Amino acid sequence: MASSSSSFTMLLSAPNPSLSPSSSRTTLSTLSTTFLPTLSSSPSPSPFSPTAINRRRGKSLLVSAAAAGALQALIFDCDGVILESEHLHRQAYNDAFSHFNVRCSSSATEPLNWGLEFYDELQNRIGGGKPKMRWYFGEYGWPTSRIFETPPDNKEDREKLVDIIQDWKTERYKEIIKSGTVKPRPGVLRLMDETKASGKKLAICSAATKSSVILCLENLIGIERFQGLDCFLAGDDVKEKKPNPSIYLTAAKKLGVSGGDCLVVEDSVIGLQAATGAGMPCIITYTSSTANQDFKEAIAKFPDLSDVRICTGCTADSQIHRFALCVI
């Protein structure tokens, strides 16, 4: 996140030039301290504090996956981890806004369009598509559209608007995924296969809509890997979105393991907060959108998973049984 007030002003200015948030409105920088739990609120050090990683070329190092005991389950997020997808979501939202002629001001000359820097900030602070739209319309004004000629002024109509836009956006996102141009991020498929081969449980927990996640996974990891998962949860399966830990707590229950025996792979601070809130250690595989976030509660972070391996008994350390991953 930007550290200066001028940078905040740039990022939080309305994506549509005709929009300008009033000074009394909540900003995304405010959300970082009010909407999301802080990572450093615990009075005592986290048992999953970061492990120092020195990735010297040709040197094998180890990443601790749990405070004690062997890793029993590896849990992947989807968007940003299995695929770098946020630019695809932004495209689908903007296509939806254009399709429904969504305009948040009577003086707007063009449909709403979420710019790249604005969307990076938005998606890193608010999980889930519907919460994003509710927040945005609440701040910049509920829009006119082909759905409602005048801005909806009651909860029922506002929810109908959000639902219709989200459903259309989801179908558009599916079209993009099915185009064949989207590939999984480096190392993902190998690490999944190694996890299953080692006898550990494999799960995927995504805050996105279930139908879109299923389509994404079937196209990117293949139907056989998808059907071989020990647990799969999407945003539809829990009441609260990340950073609420409910999706990971639910996963642990379904897997029949404790949180401390799971390792989560996430790409953003929202996902990291959800994992640590569930008592699970977490590694970060960051993207260009999340690289500068504060990941101090992660046990390690990587640009991708190319060099991360399931440890199957190397002899680099006498206490190897405390470790689950090797970094080559």
C-alpha positions as YAML, in Angstrom:
chain: A
units: angstrom
residues:
- id: 1
  name: MET
  ca: [0.00, 0.00, 0.00]
- id: 2
  name: ALA
  ca: [1.16, 3.55, -0.66]
- id: 3
  name: SER
  ca: [2.67, 5.30, 2.31]
- id: 4
  name: SER
  ca: [1.95, 8.94, 1.51]
- id: 5
  name: SER
  ca: [-1.30, 10.88, 1.56]
- id: 6
  name: SER
  ca: [-0.74, 11.99, -2.01]
- id: 7
  name: SER
  ca: [-0.50, 8.38, -3.13]
- id: 8
  name: PHE
  ca: [-3.73, 7.55, -1.30]
- id: 9
  name: THR
  ca: [-5.43, 10.45, -3.05]
- id: 10
  name: MET
  ca: [-4.33, 9.09, -6.41]
- id: 11
  name: LEU
  ca: [-5.38, 5.52, -5.70]
- id: 12
  name: LEU
  ca: [-8.69, 6.37, -4.09]
- id: 13
  name: SER
  ca: [-9.88, 8.98, -6.54]
- id: 14
  name: ALA
  ca: [-12.89, 7.78, -8.49]
- id: 15
  name: PRO
  ca: [-11.99, 5.53, -11.44]
- id: 16
  name: ASN
  ca: [-14.58, 7.35, -13.56]
- id: 17
  name: PRO
  ca: [-13.34, 10.94, -14.11]
- id: 18
  name: SER
  ca: [-16.83, 12.27, -13.47]
- id: 19
  name: LEU
  ca: [-16.80, 10.91, -9.93]
- id: 20
  name: SER
  ca: [-15.10, 12.50, -6.96]
- id: 21
  name: PRO
  ca: [-15.57, 11.12, -3.44]
- id: 22
  name: SER
  ca: [-16.48, 13.64, -0.80]
- id: 23
  name: SER
  ca: [-14.20, 14.17, 2.16]
- id: 24
  name: SER
  ca: [-16.80, 12.67, 4.49]
- id: 25
  name: ARG
  ca: [-16.73, 9.29, 2.79]
- id: 26
  name: THR
  ca: [-14.92, 6.26, 4.09]
- id: 27
  name: THR
  ca: [-11.69, 5.57, 2.18]
- id: 28
  name: LEU
  ca: [-9.99, 2.29, 1.53]
- id: 29
  name: SER
  ca: [-7.15, 3.40, 3.77]
- id: 30
  name: THR
  ca: [-9.72, 3.70, 6.57]
- id: 31
  name: LEU
  ca: [-10.94, 0.20, 5.77]
- id: 32
  name: SER
  ca: [-7.43, -1.10, 6.37]
- id: 33
  name: THR
  ca: [-7.82, -0.20, 10.03]
- id: 34
  name: THR
  ca: [-11.57, -0.66, 10.52]
- id: 35
  name: PHE
  ca: [-12.84, -3.30, 8.11]
- id: 36
  name: LEU
  ca: [-9.93, -5.71, 8.49]
- id: 37
  name: PRO
  ca: [-8.41, -7.13, 11.67]
- id: 38
  name: THR
  ca: [-4.83, -6.06, 12.28]
- id: 39
  name: LEU
  ca: [-2.07, -8.59, 12.02]
- id: 40
  name: SER
  ca: [-0.23, -7.39, 15.09]
- id: 41
  name: SER
  ca: [-3.07, -7.21, 17.62]
- id: 42
  name: SER
  ca: [-1.93, -10.29, 19.57]
- id: 43
  name: PRO
  ca: [-0.06, -9.32, 22.76]
- id: 44
  name: SER
  ca: [2.32, -12.24, 22.38]
- id: 45
  name: PRO
  ca: [4.36, -13.33, 19.34]
- id: 46
  name: SER
  ca: [2.54, -15.56, 16.86]
- id: 47
  name: PRO
  ca: [3.71, -19.20, 16.85]
- id: 48
  name: PHE
  ca: [3.76, -18.79, 13.07]
- id: 49
  name: SER
  ca: [6.05, -15.76, 12.89]
- id: 50
  name: PRO
  ca: [8.15, -15.52, 9.69]
- id: 51
  name: THR
  ca: [11.03, -17.90, 9.13]
- id: 52
  name: ALA
  ca: [14.11, -16.16, 7.80]
- id: 53
  name: ILE
  ca: [14.63, -17.24, 4.24]
- id: 54
  name: ASN
  ca: [17.96, -16.85, 2.47]
- id: 55
  name: ARG
  ca: [17.47, -18.15, -1.04]
- id: 56
  name: ARG
  ca: [21.09, -18.44, -2.17]
- id: 57
  name: ARG
  ca: [21.55, -20.06, -5.55]
- id: 58
  name: GLY
  ca: [22.36, -23.74, -5.26]
- id: 59
  name: LYS
  ca: [21.59, -23.88, -1.54]
- id: 60
  name: SER
  ca: [18.69, -26.00, -0.26]
- id: 61
  name: LEU
  ca: [16.87, -24.39, 2.66]
- id: 62
  name: LEU
  ca: [13.90, -25.53, 4.72]
- id: 63
  name: VAL
  ca: [10.62, -23.81, 5.53]
- id: 64
  name: SER
  ca: [8.88, -24.74, 8.76]
- id: 65
  name: ALA
  ca: [5.27, -25.67, 8.01]
- id: 66
  name: ALA
  ca: [4.04, -25.98, 11.59]
- id: 67
  name: ALA
  ca: [5.22, -25.22, 15.09]
- id: 68
  name: ALA
  ca: [5.41, -28.94, 15.81]
- id: 69
  name: GLY
  ca: [4.47, -32.20, 14.14]
- id: 70
  name: ALA
  ca: [4.28, -33.13, 10.48]
- id: 71
  name: LEU
  ca: [2.20, -31.34, 7.92]
- id: 72
  name: GLN
  ca: [-1.11, -33.13, 7.35]
- id: 73
  name: ALA
  ca: [-2.88, -30.88, 4.84]
- id: 74
  name: LEU
  ca: [-1.90, -28.29, 2.26]
- id: 75
  name: ILE
  ca: [-4.61, -25.74, 1.42]
- id: 76
  name: PHE
  ca: [-4.47, -23.49, -1.64]
- id: 77
  name: ASP
  ca: [-6.33, -20.30, -2.30]
- id: 78
  name: CYS
  ca: [-7.37, -20.03, -5.96]
- id: 79
  name: ASP
  ca: [-7.30, -16.48, -7.35]
- id: 80
  name: GLY
  ca: [-3.76, -15.13, -7.20]
- id: 81
  name: VAL
  ca: [-2.29, -18.49, -6.12]
- id: 82
  name: ILE
  ca: [-3.34, -21.05, -8.71]
- id: 83
  name: LEU
  ca: [-3.72, -18.35, -11.35]
- id: 84
  name: GLU
  ca: [-2.90, -14.65, -11.45]
- id: 85
  name: SER
  ca: [-6.48, -13.61, -11.99]
- id: 86
  name: GLU
  ca: [-7.22, -10.17, -10.65]
- id: 87
  name: HIS
  ca: [-6.76, -8.45, -14.01]
- id: 88
  name: LEU
  ca: [-9.26, -10.97, -15.44]
- id: 89
  name: HIS
  ca: [-11.78, -10.16, -12.70]
- id: 90
  name: ARG
  ca: [-11.32, -6.43, -13.31]
- id: 91
  name: GLN
  ca: [-11.94, -6.93, -17.02]
- id: 92
  name: ALA
  ca: [-15.11, -8.91, -16.29]
- id: 93
  name: TYR
  ca: [-16.42, -6.25, -13.87]
- id: 94
  name: ASN
  ca: [-15.78, -3.46, -16.35]
- id: 95
  name: ASP
  ca: [-17.47, -5.45, -19.10]
- id: 96
  name: ALA
  ca: [-20.48, -5.91, -16.80]
- id: 97
  name: PHE
  ca: [-20.62, -2.19, -15.96]
- id: 98
  name: SER
  ca: [-20.55, -1.39, -19.66]
- id: 99
  name: HIS
  ca: [-23.17, -4.02, -20.52]
- id: 100
  name: PHE
  ca: [-25.62, -2.64, -17.95]
- id: 101
  name: ASN
  ca: [-24.58, 1.00, -18.53]
- id: 102
  name: VAL
  ca: [-23.80, 1.43, -14.82]
- id: 103
  name: ARG
  ca: [-23.27, 5.13, -14.01]
- id: 104
  name: CYS
  ca: [-22.73, 6.39, -10.50]
- id: 105
  name: SER
  ca: [-23.46, 10.03, -11.26]
- id: 106
  name: SER
  ca: [-26.03, 11.83, -13.40]
- id: 107
  name: SER
  ca: [-23.11, 13.77, -14.91]
- id: 108
  name: ALA
  ca: [-21.10, 10.64, -15.82]
- id: 109
  name: THR
  ca: [-20.43, 10.51, -19.55]
- id: 110
  name: GLU
  ca: [-19.22, 6.88, -19.60]
- id: 111
  name: PRO
  ca: [-20.12, 3.68, -17.74]
- id: 112
  name: LEU
  ca: [-18.21, 2.93, -14.55]
- id: 113
  name: ASN
  ca: [-14.70, 1.61, -15.15]
- id: 114
  name: TRP
  ca: [-12.45, 0.43, -12.33]
- id: 115
  name: GLY
  ca: [-8.87, 1.48, -13.12]
- id: 116
  name: LEU
  ca: [-5.89, -0.79, -12.55]
- id: 117
  name: GLU
  ca: [-4.40, 0.94, -9.50]
- id: 118
  name: PHE
  ca: [-7.80, 1.52, -7.93]
- id: 119
  name: TYR
  ca: [-8.81, -2.10, -8.38]
- id: 120
  name: ASP
  ca: [-5.51, -3.33, -6.94]
- id: 121
  name: GLU
  ca: [-6.24, -1.34, -3.80]
- id: 122
  name: LEU
  ca: [-9.90, -2.39, -3.71]
- id: 123
  name: GLN
  ca: [-9.33, -6.12, -4.17]
- id: 124
  name: ASN
  ca: [-6.58, -6.15, -1.55]
- id: 125
  name: ARG
  ca: [-8.88, -4.60, 1.06]
- id: 126
  name: ILE
  ca: [-12.31, -6.12, 0.42]
- id: 127
  name: GLY
  ca: [-12.86, -9.80, -0.34]
- id: 128
  name: GLY
  ca: [-15.68, -10.96, -2.60]
- id: 129
  name: GLY
  ca: [-17.33, -9.28, -5.58]
- id: 130
  name: LYS
  ca: [-20.63, -8.33, -3.98]
- id: 131
  name: PRO
  ca: [-18.99, -6.70, -0.93]
- id: 132
  name: LYS
  ca: [-16.76, -4.72, -3.33]
- id: 133
  name: MET
  ca: [-19.77, -3.36, -5.20]
- id: 134
  name: ARG
  ca: [-21.76, -2.63, -2.03]
- id: 135
  name: TRP
  ca: [-18.84, -0.66, -0.63]
- id: 136
  name: TYR
  ca: [-18.20, 1.21, -3.87]
- id: 137
  name: PHE
  ca: [-21.84, 2.16, -4.51]
- id: 138
  name: GLY
  ca: [-22.23, 3.13, -0.86]
- id: 139
  name: GLU
  ca: [-19.30, 5.54, -1.20]
- id: 140
  name: TYR
  ca: [-19.77, 6.92, -4.71]
- id: 141
  name: GLY
  ca: [-23.53, 6.71, -4.99]
- id: 142
  name: TRP
  ca: [-25.90, 3.97, -6.12]
- id: 143
  name: PRO
  ca: [-25.98, 4.03, -9.92]
- id: 144
  name: THR
  ca: [-28.44, 4.36, -12.72]
- id: 145
  name: SER
  ca: [-28.36, 1.40, -15.09]
- id: 146
  name: ARG
  ca: [-30.33, -0.67, -17.54]
- id: 147
  name: ILE
  ca: [-31.52, -2.60, -14.49]
- id: 148
  name: PHE
  ca: [-32.92, 0.47, -12.66]
- id: 149
  name: GLU
  ca: [-33.41, 3.74, -14.53]
- id: 150
  name: THR
  ca: [-33.12, 5.62, -11.23]
- id: 151
  name: PRO
  ca: [-30.71, 4.73, -8.42]
- id: 152
  name: PRO
  ca: [-32.26, 2.08, -6.16]
- id: 153
  name: ASP
  ca: [-33.11, 3.53, -2.76]
- id: 154
  name: ASN
  ca: [-34.06, 0.45, -0.75]
- id: 155
  name: LYS
  ca: [-32.14, -2.62, 0.37]
- id: 156
  name: GLU
  ca: [-34.13, -5.09, -1.73]
- id: 157
  name: ASP
  ca: [-33.55, -3.25, -5.01]
- id: 158
  name: ARG
  ca: [-29.92, -2.58, -4.19]
- id: 159
  name: GLU
  ca: [-29.30, -6.27, -3.53]
- id: 160
  name: LYS
  ca: [-31.09, -7.13, -6.78]
- id: 161
  name: LEU
  ca: [-28.79, -4.75, -8.66]
- id: 162
  name: VAL
  ca: [-25.66, -6.23, -7.11]
- id: 163
  name: ASP
  ca: [-26.87, -9.79, -7.72]
- id: 164
  name: ILE
  ca: [-27.62, -9.20, -11.40]
- id: 165
  name: ILE
  ca: [-24.30, -7.48, -12.08]
- id: 166
  name: GLN
  ca: [-22.38, -10.17, -10.19]
- id: 167
  name: ASP
  ca: [-24.12, -13.00, -12.06]
- id: 168
  name: TRP
  ca: [-23.34, -11.43, -15.45]
- id: 169
  name: LYS
  ca: [-19.76, -10.73, -14.39]
- id: 170
  name: THR
  ca: [-19.34, -14.36, -13.30]
- id: 171
  name: GLU
  ca: [-20.48, -15.64, -16.70]
- id: 172
  name: ARG
  ca: [-18.13, -13.21, -18.44]
- id: 173
  name: TYR
  ca: [-15.25, -14.40, -16.26]
- id: 174
  name: LYS
  ca: [-16.05, -17.99, -17.21]
- id: 175
  name: GLU
  ca: [-15.82, -17.06, -20.88]
- id: 176
  name: ILE
  ca: [-12.36, -15.61, -20.31]
- id: 177
  name: ILE
  ca: [-11.20, -18.72, -18.44]
- id: 178
  name: LYS
  ca: [-12.56, -21.04, -21.16]
- id: 179
  name: SER
  ca: [-10.72, -19.10, -23.85]
- id: 180
  name: GLY
  ca: [-7.63, -21.25, -23.31]
- id: 181
  name: THR
  ca: [-5.33, -18.27, -22.78]
- id: 182
  name: VAL
  ca: [-5.11, -18.62, -18.98]
- id: 183
  name: LYS
  ca: [-2.45, -20.88, -17.43]
- id: 184
  name: PRO
  ca: [-1.70, -21.92, -13.82]
- id: 185
  name: ARG
  ca: [1.11, -20.14, -12.00]
- id: 186
  name: PRO
  ca: [4.57, -21.80, -11.96]
- id: 187
  name: GLY
  ca: [5.01, -24.73, -9.59]
- id: 188
  name: VAL
  ca: [1.35, -25.11, -8.62]
- id: 189
  name: LEU
  ca: [0.55, -28.39, -10.37]
- id: 190
  name: ARG
  ca: [3.81, -30.05, -9.31]
- id: 191
  name: LEU
  ca: [3.33, -29.08, -5.66]
- id: 192
  name: MET
  ca: [-0.24, -30.38, -5.72]
- id: 193
  name: ASP
  ca: [0.90, -33.70, -7.18]
- id: 194
  name: GLU
  ca: [3.73, -33.99, -4.64]
- id: 195
  name: THR
  ca: [1.29, -33.32, -1.81]
- id: 196
  name: LYS
  ca: [-1.02, -36.14, -2.88]
- id: 197
  name: ALA
  ca: [1.90, -38.49, -3.60]
- id: 198
  name: SER
  ca: [3.28, -37.93, -0.09]
- id: 199
  name: GLY
  ca: [-0.03, -38.97, 1.46]
- id: 200
  name: LYS
  ca: [-0.95, -35.51, 2.72]
- id: 201
  name: LYS
  ca: [-4.41, -34.04, 2.24]
- id: 202
  name: LEU
  ca: [-5.00, -31.41, -0.43]
- id: 203
  name: ALA
  ca: [-7.65, -28.71, -0.35]
- id: 204
  name: ILE
  ca: [-8.65, -25.52, -2.15]
- id: 205
  name: CYS
  ca: [-10.50, -22.68, -0.41]
- id: 206
  name: SER
  ca: [-11.59, -19.70, -2.52]
- id: 207
  name: ALA
  ca: [-13.73, -16.69, -1.67]
- id: 208
  name: ALA
  ca: [-15.04, -16.56, -5.24]
- id: 209
  name: THR
  ca: [-18.37, -17.87, -6.52]
- id: 210
  name: LYS
  ca: [-18.43, -21.68, -6.57]
- id: 211
  name: SER
  ca: [-19.45, -22.03, -10.22]
- id: 212
  name: SER
  ca: [-16.62, -19.80, -11.40]
- id: 213
  name: VAL
  ca: [-14.05, -21.55, -9.18]
- id: 214
  name: ILE
  ca: [-15.10, -25.00, -10.41]
- id: 215
  name: LEU
  ca: [-14.79, -23.89, -14.02]
- id: 216
  name: CYS
  ca: [-11.41, -22.33, -13.29]
- id: 217
  name: LEU
  ca: [-10.07, -25.44, -11.56]
- id: 218
  name: GLU
  ca: [-11.36, -27.89, -14.17]
- id: 219
  name: ASN
  ca: [-9.66, -25.85, -16.90]
- id: 220
  name: LEU
  ca: [-6.41, -25.04, -15.06]
- id: 221
  name: ILE
  ca: [-5.61, -28.04, -12.86]
- id: 222
  name: GLY
  ca: [-7.68, -30.61, -14.76]
- id: 223
  name: ILE
  ca: [-10.75, -32.61, -13.81]
- id: 224
  name: GLU
  ca: [-8.73, -35.51, -12.34]
- id: 225
  name: ARG
  ca: [-6.84, -33.29, -9.89]
- id: 226
  name: PHE
  ca: [-10.03, -31.40, -9.03]
- id: 227
  name: GLN
  ca: [-11.95, -34.59, -8.26]
- id: 228
  name: GLY
  ca: [-9.00, -35.84, -6.20]
- id: 229
  name: LEU
  ca: [-9.16, -32.94, -3.74]
- id: 230
  name: ASP
  ca: [-9.85, -33.89, -0.14]
- id: 231
  name: CYS
  ca: [-11.78, -30.66, 0.39]
- id: 232
  name: PHE
  ca: [-13.06, -27.88, -1.83]
- id: 233
  name: LEU
  ca: [-14.81, -24.77, -0.50]
- id: 234
  name: ALA
  ca: [-15.93, -21.60, -2.25]
- id: 235
  name: GLY
  ca: [-17.43, -18.33, -1.09]
- id: 236
  name: ASP
  ca: [-20.93, -19.79, -1.35]
- id: 237
  name: ASP
  ca: [-20.10, -22.35, 1.35]
- id: 238
  name: VAL
  ca: [-19.56, -19.88, 4.22]
- id: 239
  name: LYS
  ca: [-21.42, -16.85, 5.51]
- id: 240
  name: GLU
  ca: [-18.38, -14.63, 6.01]
- id: 241
  name: LYS
  ca: [-15.74, -13.83, 3.38]
- id: 242
  name: LYS
  ca: [-12.01, -13.60, 3.96]
- id: 243
  name: PRO
  ca: [-10.39, -12.07, 6.03]
- id: 244
  name: ASN
  ca: [-12.89, -13.85, 8.28]
- id: 245
  name: PRO
  ca: [-11.32, -17.26, 9.03]
- id: 246
  name: SER
  ca: [-14.56, -19.26, 8.66]
- id: 247
  name: ILE
  ca: [-13.63, -20.85, 5.32]
- id: 248
  name: TYR
  ca: [-10.40, -22.25, 6.76]
- id: 249
  name: LEU
  ca: [-12.04, -23.34, 10.01]
- id: 250
  name: THR
  ca: [-14.65, -25.17, 7.94]
- id: 251
  name: ALA
  ca: [-11.93, -26.78, 5.83]
- id: 252
  name: ALA
  ca: [-10.07, -28.06, 8.89]
- id: 253
  name: LYS
  ca: [-13.28, -29.61, 10.19]
- id: 254
  name: LYS
  ca: [-14.00, -31.31, 6.87]
- id: 255
  name: LEU
  ca: [-10.42, -32.55, 6.60]
- id: 256
  name: GLY
  ca: [-10.48, -33.83, 10.17]
- id: 257
  name: VAL
  ca: [-7.26, -32.06, 11.15]
- id: 258
  name: SER
  ca: [-6.32, -29.26, 13.50]
- id: 259
  name: GLY
  ca: [-5.46, -25.81, 12.17]
- id: 260
  name: GLY
  ca: [-1.84, -26.09, 13.27]
- id: 261
  name: ASP
  ca: [-1.38, -29.21, 11.13]
- id: 262
  name: CYS
  ca: [-2.44, -27.37, 7.95]
- id: 263
  name: LEU
  ca: [-0.37, -25.12, 5.74]
- id: 264
  name: VAL
  ca: [-2.14, -22.46, 3.67]
- id: 265
  name: VAL
  ca: [-0.84, -20.96, 0.42]
- id: 266
  name: GLU
  ca: [-2.16, -17.42, -0.11]
- id: 267
  name: ASP
  ca: [-1.25, -14.38, -2.17]
- id: 268
  name: SER
  ca: [-2.69, -11.43, -0.22]
- id: 269
  name: VAL
  ca: [-2.92, -9.97, 3.25]
- id: 270
  name: ILE
  ca: [-6.67, -10.71, 3.28]
- id: 271
  name: GLY
  ca: [-5.99, -14.40, 2.77]
- id: 272
  name: LEU
  ca: [-3.12, -14.35, 5.26]
- id: 273
  name: GLN
  ca: [-5.40, -12.88, 7.92]
- id: 274
  name: ALA
  ca: [-8.02, -15.55, 7.24]
- id: 275
  name: ALA
  ca: [-5.43, -18.31, 7.60]
- id: 276
  name: THR
  ca: [-3.76, -17.02, 10.76]
- id: 277
  name: GLY
  ca: [-7.21, -16.27, 12.22]
- id: 278
  name: ALA
  ca: [-7.94, -19.99, 11.84]
- id: 279
  name: GLY
  ca: [-4.68, -20.86, 13.61]
- id: 280
  name: MET
  ca: [-3.00, -22.03, 10.41]
- id: 281
  name: PRO
  ca: [0.55, -21.20, 9.30]
- id: 282
  name: CYS
  ca: [0.67, -19.59, 5.88]
- id: 283
  name: ILE
  ca: [3.16, -19.06, 3.08]
- id: 284
  name: ILE
  ca: [2.70, -16.30, 0.52]
- id: 285
  name: THR
  ca: [3.18, -16.53, -3.22]
- id: 286
  name: TYR
  ca: [2.70, -12.90, -4.07]
- id: 287
  name: THR
  ca: [1.64, -11.26, -7.33]
- id: 288
  name: SER
  ca: [2.47, -7.88, -8.84]
- id: 289
  name: SER
  ca: [-0.66, -6.54, -7.13]
- id: 290
  name: THR
  ca: [0.25, -7.81, -3.65]
- id: 291
  name: ALA
  ca: [4.07, -7.76, -3.61]
- id: 292
  name: ASN
  ca: [4.28, -4.69, -1.35]
- id: 293
  name: GLN
  ca: [1.77, -5.82, 1.27]
- id: 294
  name: ASP
  ca: [2.77, -6.47, 4.87]
- id: 295
  name: PHE
  ca: [3.28, -10.23, 5.17]
- id: 296
  name: LYS
  ca: [5.10, -10.27, 8.50]
- id: 297
  name: GLU
  ca: [2.78, -12.97, 9.87]
- id: 298
  name: ALA
  ca: [3.60, -15.35, 7.01]
- id: 299
  name: ILE
  ca: [6.23, -18.01, 7.64]
- id: 300
  name: ALA
  ca: [7.73, -17.33, 4.20]
- id: 301
  name: LYS
  ca: [6.98, -15.57, 0.92]
- id: 302
  name: PHE
  ca: [7.94, -16.35, -2.67]
- id: 303
  name: PRO
  ca: [7.37, -14.80, -6.10]
- id: 304
  name: ASP
  ca: [5.93, -18.17, -7.18]
- id: 305
  name: LEU
  ca: [6.08, -21.86, -6.24]
- id: 306
  name: SER
  ca: [8.73, -22.93, -8.75]
- id: 307
  name: ASP
  ca: [11.33, -23.75, -6.09]
- id: 308
  name: VAL
  ca: [9.02, -25.02, -3.32]
- id: 309
  name: ARG
  ca: [8.94, -28.79, -2.79]
- id: 310
  name: ILE
  ca: [7.29, -31.18, -0.39]
- id: 311
  name: CYS
  ca: [10.11, -32.52, 1.79]
- id: 312
  name: THR
  ca: [10.23, -36.31, 1.64]
- id: 313
  name: GLY
  ca: [13.12, -36.89, 3.99]
- id: 314
  name: CYS
  ca: [16.20, -34.99, 2.93]
- id: 315
  name: THR
  ca: [19.13, -35.05, 5.38]
- id: 316
  name: ALA
  ca: [20.04, -31.37, 5.32]
- id: 317
  name: ASP
  ca: [18.96, -30.92, 8.93]
- id: 318
  name: SER
  ca: [18.87, -33.30, 11.90]
- id: 319
  name: GLN
  ca: [15.47, -31.92, 12.90]
- id: 320
  name: ILE
  ca: [14.00, -32.50, 9.43]
- id: 321
  name: HIS
  ca: [10.79, -33.98, 10.80]
- id: 322
  name: ARG
  ca: [9.79, -30.52, 12.01]
- id: 323
  name: PHE
  ca: [9.74, -29.34, 8.41]
- id: 324
  name: ALA
  ca: [7.42, -29.98, 5.51]
- id: 325
  name: LEU
  ca: [8.75, -27.97, 2.59]
- id: 326
  name: CYS
  ca: [12.12, -27.66, 0.91]
- id: 327
  name: VAL
  ca: [13.12, -24.53, -0.97]
- id: 328
  name: ILE
  ca: [15.57, -25.46, -3.71]
...
